[in-house]
Coordinates of C-alpha atoms and ligand atoms in Angstrom, one line a residue:
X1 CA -106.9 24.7 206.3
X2 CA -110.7 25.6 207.3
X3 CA -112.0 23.9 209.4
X4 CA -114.4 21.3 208.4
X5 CA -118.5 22.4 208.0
X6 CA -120.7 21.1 210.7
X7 CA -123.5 19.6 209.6
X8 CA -127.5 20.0 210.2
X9 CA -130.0 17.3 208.6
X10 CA -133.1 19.6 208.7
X11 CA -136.6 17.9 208.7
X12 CA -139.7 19.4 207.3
X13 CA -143.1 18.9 208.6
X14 CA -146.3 19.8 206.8
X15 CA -147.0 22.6 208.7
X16 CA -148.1 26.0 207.4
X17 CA -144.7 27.2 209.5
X18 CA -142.9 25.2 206.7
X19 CA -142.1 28.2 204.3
X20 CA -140.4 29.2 207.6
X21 CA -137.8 26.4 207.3
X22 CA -136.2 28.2 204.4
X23 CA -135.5 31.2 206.8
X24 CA -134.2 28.3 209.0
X25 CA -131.9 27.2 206.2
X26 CA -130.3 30.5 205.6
X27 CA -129.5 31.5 209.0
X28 CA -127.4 28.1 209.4
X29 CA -125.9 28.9 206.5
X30 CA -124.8 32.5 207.7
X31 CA -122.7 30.1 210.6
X32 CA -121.3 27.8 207.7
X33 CA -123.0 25.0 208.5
X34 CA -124.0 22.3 206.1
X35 CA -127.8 21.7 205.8
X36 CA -129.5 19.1 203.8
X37 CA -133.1 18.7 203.8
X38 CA -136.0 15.8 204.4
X39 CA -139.2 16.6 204.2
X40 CA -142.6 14.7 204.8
X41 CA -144.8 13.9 201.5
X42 CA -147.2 16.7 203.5
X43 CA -144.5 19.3 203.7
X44 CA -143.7 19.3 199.5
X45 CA -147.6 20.9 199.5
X46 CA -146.2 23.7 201.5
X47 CA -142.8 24.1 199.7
X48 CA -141.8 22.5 197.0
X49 CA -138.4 20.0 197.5
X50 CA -137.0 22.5 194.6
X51 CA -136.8 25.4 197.1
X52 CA -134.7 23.5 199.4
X53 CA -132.5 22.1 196.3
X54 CA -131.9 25.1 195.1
X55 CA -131.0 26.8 199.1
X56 CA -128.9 24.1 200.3
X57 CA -127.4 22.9 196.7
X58 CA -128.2 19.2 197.7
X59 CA -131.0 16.9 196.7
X60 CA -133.7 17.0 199.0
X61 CA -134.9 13.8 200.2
X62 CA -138.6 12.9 200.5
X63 CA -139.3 9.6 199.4
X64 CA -137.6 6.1 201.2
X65 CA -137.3 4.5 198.0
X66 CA -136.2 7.2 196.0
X67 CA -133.2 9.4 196.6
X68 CA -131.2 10.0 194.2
X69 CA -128.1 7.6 194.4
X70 CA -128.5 6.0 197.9
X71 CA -130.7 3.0 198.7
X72 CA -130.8 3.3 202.3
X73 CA -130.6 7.3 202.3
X74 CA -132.7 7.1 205.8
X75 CA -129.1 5.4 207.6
X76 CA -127.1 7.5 205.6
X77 CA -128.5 11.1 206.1
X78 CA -128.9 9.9 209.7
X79 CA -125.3 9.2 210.2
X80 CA -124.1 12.3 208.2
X81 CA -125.2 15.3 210.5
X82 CA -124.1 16.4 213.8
X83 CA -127.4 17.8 214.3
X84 CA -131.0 16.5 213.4
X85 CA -133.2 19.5 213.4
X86 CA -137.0 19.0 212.8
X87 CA -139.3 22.5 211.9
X88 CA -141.4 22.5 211.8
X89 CA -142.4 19.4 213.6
X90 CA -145.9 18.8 213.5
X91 CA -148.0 17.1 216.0
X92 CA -148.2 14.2 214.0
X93 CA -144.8 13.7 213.8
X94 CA -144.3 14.4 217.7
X95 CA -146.5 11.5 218.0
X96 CA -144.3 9.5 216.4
X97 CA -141.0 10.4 217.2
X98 CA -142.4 9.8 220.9
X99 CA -143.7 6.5 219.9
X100 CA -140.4 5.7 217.9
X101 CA -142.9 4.9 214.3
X102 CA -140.7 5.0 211.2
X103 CA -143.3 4.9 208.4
X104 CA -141.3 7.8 206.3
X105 CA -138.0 9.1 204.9
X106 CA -137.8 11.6 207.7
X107 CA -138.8 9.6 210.5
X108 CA -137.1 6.4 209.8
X109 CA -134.2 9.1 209.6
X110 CA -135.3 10.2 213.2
X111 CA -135.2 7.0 214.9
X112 CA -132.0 6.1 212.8
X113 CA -129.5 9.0 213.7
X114 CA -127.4 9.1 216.7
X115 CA -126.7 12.8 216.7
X116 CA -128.5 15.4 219.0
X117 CA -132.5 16.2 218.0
X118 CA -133.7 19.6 218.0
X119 CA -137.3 19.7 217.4
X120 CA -139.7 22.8 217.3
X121 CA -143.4 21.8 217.4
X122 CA -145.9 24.1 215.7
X123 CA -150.2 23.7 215.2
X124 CA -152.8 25.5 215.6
X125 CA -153.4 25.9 219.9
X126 CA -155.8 23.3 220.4
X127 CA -153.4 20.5 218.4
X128 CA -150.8 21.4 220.4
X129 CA -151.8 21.9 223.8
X130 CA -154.4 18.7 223.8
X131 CA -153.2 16.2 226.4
X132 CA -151.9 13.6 223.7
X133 CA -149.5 16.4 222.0
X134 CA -148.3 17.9 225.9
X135 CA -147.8 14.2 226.7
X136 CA -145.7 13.4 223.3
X137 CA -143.7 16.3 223.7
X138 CA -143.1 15.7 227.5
X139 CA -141.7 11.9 226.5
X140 CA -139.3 13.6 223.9
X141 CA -138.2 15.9 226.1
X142 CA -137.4 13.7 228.9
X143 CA -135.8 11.3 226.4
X144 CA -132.8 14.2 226.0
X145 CA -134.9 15.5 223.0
X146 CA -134.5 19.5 222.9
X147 CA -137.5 21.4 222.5
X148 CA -138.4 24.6 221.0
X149 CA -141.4 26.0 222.3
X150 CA -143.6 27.1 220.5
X151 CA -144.8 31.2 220.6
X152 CA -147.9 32.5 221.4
X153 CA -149.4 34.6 218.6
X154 CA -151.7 34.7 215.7
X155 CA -152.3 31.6 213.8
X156 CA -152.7 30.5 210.3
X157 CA -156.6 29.4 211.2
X158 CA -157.5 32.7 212.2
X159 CA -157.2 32.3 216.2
X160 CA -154.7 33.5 219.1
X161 CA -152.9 31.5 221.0
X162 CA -149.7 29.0 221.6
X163 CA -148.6 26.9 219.1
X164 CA -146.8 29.6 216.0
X165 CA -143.7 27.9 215.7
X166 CA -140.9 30.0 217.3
X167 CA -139.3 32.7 215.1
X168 CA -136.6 31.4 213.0
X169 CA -133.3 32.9 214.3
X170 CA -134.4 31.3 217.7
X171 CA -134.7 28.2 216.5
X172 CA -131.0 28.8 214.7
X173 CA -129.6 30.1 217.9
X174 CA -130.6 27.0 219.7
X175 CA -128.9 24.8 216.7
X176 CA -125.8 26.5 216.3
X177 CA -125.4 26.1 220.1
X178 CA -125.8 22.5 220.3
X179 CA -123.4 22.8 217.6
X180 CA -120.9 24.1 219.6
X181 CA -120.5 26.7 216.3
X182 CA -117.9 29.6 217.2
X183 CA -118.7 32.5 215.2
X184 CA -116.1 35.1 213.5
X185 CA -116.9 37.3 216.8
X186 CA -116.3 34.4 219.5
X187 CA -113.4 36.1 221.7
X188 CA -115.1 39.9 221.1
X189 CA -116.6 41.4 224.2
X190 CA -119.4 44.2 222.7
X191 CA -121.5 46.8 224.3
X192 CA -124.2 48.2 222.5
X193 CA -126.7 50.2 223.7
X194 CA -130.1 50.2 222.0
X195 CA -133.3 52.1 222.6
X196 CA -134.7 55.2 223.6
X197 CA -134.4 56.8 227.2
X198 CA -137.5 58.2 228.9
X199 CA -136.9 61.4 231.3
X200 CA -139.4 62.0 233.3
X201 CA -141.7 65.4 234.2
X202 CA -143.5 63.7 237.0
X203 CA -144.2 60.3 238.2
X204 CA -146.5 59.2 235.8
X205 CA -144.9 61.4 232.6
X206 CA -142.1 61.3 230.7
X207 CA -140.5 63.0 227.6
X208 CA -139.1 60.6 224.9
X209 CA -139.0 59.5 221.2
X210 CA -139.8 56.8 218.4
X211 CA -136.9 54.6 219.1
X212 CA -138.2 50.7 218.8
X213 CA -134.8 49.4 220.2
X214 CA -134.5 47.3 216.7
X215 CA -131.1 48.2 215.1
X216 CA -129.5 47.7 217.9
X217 CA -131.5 44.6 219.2
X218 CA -130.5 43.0 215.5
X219 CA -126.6 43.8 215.7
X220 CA -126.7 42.3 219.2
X221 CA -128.5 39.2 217.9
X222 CA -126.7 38.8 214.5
X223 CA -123.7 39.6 217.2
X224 CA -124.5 36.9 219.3
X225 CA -124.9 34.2 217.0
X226 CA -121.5 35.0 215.4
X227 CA -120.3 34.3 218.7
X228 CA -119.8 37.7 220.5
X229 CA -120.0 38.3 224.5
X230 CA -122.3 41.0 223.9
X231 CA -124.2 43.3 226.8
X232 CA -127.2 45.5 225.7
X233 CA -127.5 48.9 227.5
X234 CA -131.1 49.2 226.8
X235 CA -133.9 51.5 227.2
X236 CA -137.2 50.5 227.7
X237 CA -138.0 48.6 224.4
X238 CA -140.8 45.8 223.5
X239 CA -138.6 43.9 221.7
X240 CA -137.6 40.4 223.2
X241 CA -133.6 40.3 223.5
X242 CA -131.7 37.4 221.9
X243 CA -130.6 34.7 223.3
X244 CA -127.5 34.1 225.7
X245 CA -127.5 38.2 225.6
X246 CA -126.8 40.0 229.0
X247 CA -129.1 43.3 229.2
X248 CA -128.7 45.9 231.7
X249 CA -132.1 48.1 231.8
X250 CA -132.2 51.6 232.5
X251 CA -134.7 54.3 231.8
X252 CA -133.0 57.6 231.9
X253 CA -129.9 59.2 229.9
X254 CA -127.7 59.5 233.0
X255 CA -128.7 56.1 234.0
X256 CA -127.6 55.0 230.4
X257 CA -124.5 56.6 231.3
X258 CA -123.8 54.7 234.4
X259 CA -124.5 51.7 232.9
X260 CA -122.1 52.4 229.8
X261 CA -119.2 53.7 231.5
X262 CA -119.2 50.8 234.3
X263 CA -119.3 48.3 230.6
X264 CA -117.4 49.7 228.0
X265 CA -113.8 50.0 230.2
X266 CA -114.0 45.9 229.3
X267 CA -114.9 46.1 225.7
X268 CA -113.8 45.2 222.6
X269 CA -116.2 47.3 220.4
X270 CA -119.0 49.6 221.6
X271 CA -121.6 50.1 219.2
X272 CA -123.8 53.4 220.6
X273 CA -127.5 52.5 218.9
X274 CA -129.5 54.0 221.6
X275 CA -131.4 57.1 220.4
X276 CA -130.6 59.1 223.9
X277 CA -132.9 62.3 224.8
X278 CA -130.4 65.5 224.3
X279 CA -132.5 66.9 226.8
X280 CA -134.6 66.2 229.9
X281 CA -136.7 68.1 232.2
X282 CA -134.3 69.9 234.7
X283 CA -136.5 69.3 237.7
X284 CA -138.8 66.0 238.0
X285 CA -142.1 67.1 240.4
X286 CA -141.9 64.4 242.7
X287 CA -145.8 64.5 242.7
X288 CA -148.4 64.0 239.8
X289 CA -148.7 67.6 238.2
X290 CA -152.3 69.2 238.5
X291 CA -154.7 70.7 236.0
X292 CA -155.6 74.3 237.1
X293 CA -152.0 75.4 237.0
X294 CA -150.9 79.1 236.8
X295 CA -149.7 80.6 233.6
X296 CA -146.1 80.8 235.0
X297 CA -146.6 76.9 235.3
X298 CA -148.1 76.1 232.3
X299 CA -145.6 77.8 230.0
X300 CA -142.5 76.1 231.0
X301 CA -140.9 73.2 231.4
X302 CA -137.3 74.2 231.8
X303 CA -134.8 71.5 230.1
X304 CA -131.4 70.4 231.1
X305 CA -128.6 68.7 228.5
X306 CA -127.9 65.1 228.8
X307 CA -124.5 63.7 228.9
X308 CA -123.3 62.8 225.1
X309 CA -122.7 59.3 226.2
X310 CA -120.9 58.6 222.9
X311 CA -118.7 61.8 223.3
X312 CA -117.8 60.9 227.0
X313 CA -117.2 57.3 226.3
X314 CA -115.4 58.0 222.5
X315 CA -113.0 60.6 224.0
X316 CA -112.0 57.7 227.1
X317 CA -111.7 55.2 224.3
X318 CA -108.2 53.2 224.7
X319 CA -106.0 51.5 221.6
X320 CA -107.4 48.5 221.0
X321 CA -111.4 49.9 221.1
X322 CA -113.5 50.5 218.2
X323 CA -116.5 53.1 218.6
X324 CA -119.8 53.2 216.6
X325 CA -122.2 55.8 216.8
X326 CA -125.4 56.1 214.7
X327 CA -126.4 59.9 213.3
X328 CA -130.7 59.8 212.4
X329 CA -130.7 63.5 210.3
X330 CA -133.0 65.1 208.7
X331 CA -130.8 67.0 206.3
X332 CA -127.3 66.7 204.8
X333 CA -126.8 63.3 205.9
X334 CA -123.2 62.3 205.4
X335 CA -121.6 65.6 206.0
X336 CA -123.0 66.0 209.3
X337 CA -122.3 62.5 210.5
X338 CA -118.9 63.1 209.3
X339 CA -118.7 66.4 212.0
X340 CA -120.2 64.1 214.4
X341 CA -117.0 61.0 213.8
X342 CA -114.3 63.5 214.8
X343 CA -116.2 65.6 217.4
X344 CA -117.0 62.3 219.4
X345 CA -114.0 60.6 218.3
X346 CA -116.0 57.5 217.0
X347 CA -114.3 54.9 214.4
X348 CA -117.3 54.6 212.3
X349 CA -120.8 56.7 212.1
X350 CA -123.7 55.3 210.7
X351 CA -126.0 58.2 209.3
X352 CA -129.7 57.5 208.1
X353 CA -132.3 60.0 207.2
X354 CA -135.1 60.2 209.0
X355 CA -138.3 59.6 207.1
X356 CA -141.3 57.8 206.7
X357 CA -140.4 53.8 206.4
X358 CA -136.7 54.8 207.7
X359 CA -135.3 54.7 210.6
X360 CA -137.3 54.9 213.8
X361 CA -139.5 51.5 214.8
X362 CA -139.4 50.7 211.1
X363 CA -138.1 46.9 210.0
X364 CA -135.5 48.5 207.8
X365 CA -133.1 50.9 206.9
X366 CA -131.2 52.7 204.5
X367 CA -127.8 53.7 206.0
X368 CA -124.2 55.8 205.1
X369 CA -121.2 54.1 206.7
X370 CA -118.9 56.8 207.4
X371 CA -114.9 56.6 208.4
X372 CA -111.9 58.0 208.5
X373 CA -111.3 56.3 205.1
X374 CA -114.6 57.1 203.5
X375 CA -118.0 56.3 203.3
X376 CA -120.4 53.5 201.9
X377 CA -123.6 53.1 201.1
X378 CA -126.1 50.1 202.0
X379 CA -129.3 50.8 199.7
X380 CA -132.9 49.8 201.8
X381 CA -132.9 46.2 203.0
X382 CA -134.0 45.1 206.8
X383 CA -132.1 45.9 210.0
X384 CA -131.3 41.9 210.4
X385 CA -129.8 41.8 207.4
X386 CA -127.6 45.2 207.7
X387 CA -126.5 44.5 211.1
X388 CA -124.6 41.1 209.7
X389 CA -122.9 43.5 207.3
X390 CA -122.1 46.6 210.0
X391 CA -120.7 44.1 211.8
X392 CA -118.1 42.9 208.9
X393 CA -116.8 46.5 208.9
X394 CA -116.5 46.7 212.2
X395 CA -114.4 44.4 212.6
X396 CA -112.2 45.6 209.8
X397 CA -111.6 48.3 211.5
X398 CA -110.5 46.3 214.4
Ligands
C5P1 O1 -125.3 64.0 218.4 P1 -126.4 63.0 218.1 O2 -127.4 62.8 219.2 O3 -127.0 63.2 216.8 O4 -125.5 61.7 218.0 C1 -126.1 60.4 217.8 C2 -125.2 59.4 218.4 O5 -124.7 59.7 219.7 C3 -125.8 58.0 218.6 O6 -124.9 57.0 218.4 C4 -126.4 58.1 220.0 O7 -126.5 56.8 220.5 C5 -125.3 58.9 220.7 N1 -125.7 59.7 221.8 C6 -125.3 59.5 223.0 N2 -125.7 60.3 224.1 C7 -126.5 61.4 223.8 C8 -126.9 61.6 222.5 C9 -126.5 60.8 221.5 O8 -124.6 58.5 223.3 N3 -126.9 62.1 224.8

């Protein structure tokens, strides 16, 4: 029998970060959990309570005095969740969750529910850091109320600064954990490495390529939150890692190889992202090169091979081990990721042509997943959502 859904009462704030909550809403819903929805009179000017209907297939609960079927829906939603998640939570209503006021369907909810609150405050920087707000938040905190801080970026009013309320799968990360939520991965140990490597000419220059580190940041995320034990072999990236993520940074291919090799021998599935420099210069000046150097100088920079990390680590690849490597061509896609599944002895290649809007430091991808059986095809969609659906072949290959 499955076991039963956890449940999530979210609260809505009227926030501009409210269209935000719908992202919220999915990404519990990827971890089967349960959400239902309250939302302040303020937040239905944001999104309407027929978005969240329509998400979450239950009615959406705005008014005290008039939810459909319940007179005292504030007790009953309140008792019916194991976790009460408010985002975006407004300064308003930080004030009065910290001062315990009930004048509303959500808050009344708030002060009525004995399961864990998860709050994520968002306004525009000087709402949010003026001392009444930092004071509010600092009483909900130290009353066992878990905060997620806000980010620091561009706001809806047109200035910098702290106060955008944190990205969406953070705030679902920090849910399904209180939850305790086990993922379809919990029990899988991955490796994946992610990024580009940088091989230096001299101290201060280095030979490298467009690689963002995002495909193989998003598998480790999407990874994560199903409940993998993952490890991130990383290059130097600018992406932020996920959450409850171990990362091991290195800057060079053979230092990417270290790394790997002292990993993988403990892993379940290795999934080879990283977009490693074939080649590096064969001798690194240990001092800044010079203009005014002779021709002889100028015209070469002799290069070296790399190791084929996925080659080395595919061909030492035991029983129960499944390999991923990703193939960016330029030309005949498949068939060449195909030569490059049995020369590195890899489980599954994922081939994507490299283009504008494809591939490197984009958002999204088009991709060929190519195996031993066959191949398939995932049409253009983002790299968050792909990696969710790599990750279900992967494991039937398992
Ligand atoms: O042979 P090619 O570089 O096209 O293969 C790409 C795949 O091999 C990717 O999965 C990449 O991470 C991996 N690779 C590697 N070490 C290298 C070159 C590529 O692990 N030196």
């Amino acid at each position: 029998m499955a076991a039963e859904k956890k449940k999530v009462l979210l609260g809505v704030t009227g926030g501009i970060a409210a269209y935000k909550a719908c992202e919220i809403v999915r990404g519990l819903q990827k971890a089967e959990v349960d959400v239902r929805v309250v939302m302040t009179e303020n937040a239905t000017k944001f999104v309407g309570p027929l978005t969240f209907e329509a998400l979450t297939g239950h009615a959406v609960g705005v008014d005290e005095f008039g939810y459909p079927g319940d007179a005292i829906p504030h007790i009953h939603l309140a008792q019916d969740c194991d976790l009460f998640l408010i985002a975006p939570c407004t300064m308003n209503c930080a004030a009065k969750l910290a001062c315990g006021l009930a004048d509303d369907l959500l808050t009344s909810a708030a002060l009525a529910t004995t399961a864990p609150l998860l709050v994520a405050p968002a306004a525009n920087t000087q709402m949010y850091t003026s001392p009444a707000s930092l004071n509010n938040m600092a009483t909900l905190s130290l009353r066992g109320v878990e905060l997620v801080e806000a980010d620091e970026g561009y706001l809806a009013c047109g200035v910098e600064g702290r106060g955008r309320m944190a990205e969406p799968q953070r705030i679902v990360e920090r849910a399904l954990a209180l939850l305790g939520v086990r993922g379809d991965m919990s029990g899988v140990s991955l490796m994946i490495t992610a990024g580009p490597t940088i091989e230096p000419i001299d101290p201060v220059r280095y030979i490298t390529n467009f690689s963002s580190g995002k495909t193989g940041y998003s598998l480790a995320r999407a990874a994560a939150r199903r409940g993998a034990d993952v490890t991130i072999v990383s290059g130097p990236v600018a992406v932020d890692p996920p959450e409850g993520v171990t990362v091991v940074s290195v800057r060079t291919a053979r230092e990417m190889r270290d790394a790997a090799a002292e990993v993988f021998p403990a892993c379940d599935l290795a999934i080879f992202a990283a977009a490693v420099a074939d080649l590096r210069p064969e001798d690194e000046s240990d001092r800044k090169l010079k203009k005014g150097l002779d021709d002889a100088a100028l015209s070469t920079i002799r290069l070296a091979e790399n190791p084929d990390i996925l080659s080395e680590l595919g061909h030492a690849k035991r029983e129960h081990q499944v390999v991923v490597g990703f193939a960016a061509e330029t030309h005949d896609v498949v068939d060449n990721a195909r030569k490059k599944l049995i020369a590195k002895n890899a489980d599954m290649i994922i081939a994507n042509e490299v283009g504008p809007e494809k591939a490197f430091g984009t958002e999204g991808n088009e991709i060929y997943m190519i195996t031993a059986a066959g191949e398939e095809h995932l049409p253009y969609m983002l790299k968050s959502e792909l990696a969710d659906i790599v990750l279900d072949r992967v494991l039937d290959l398992r």
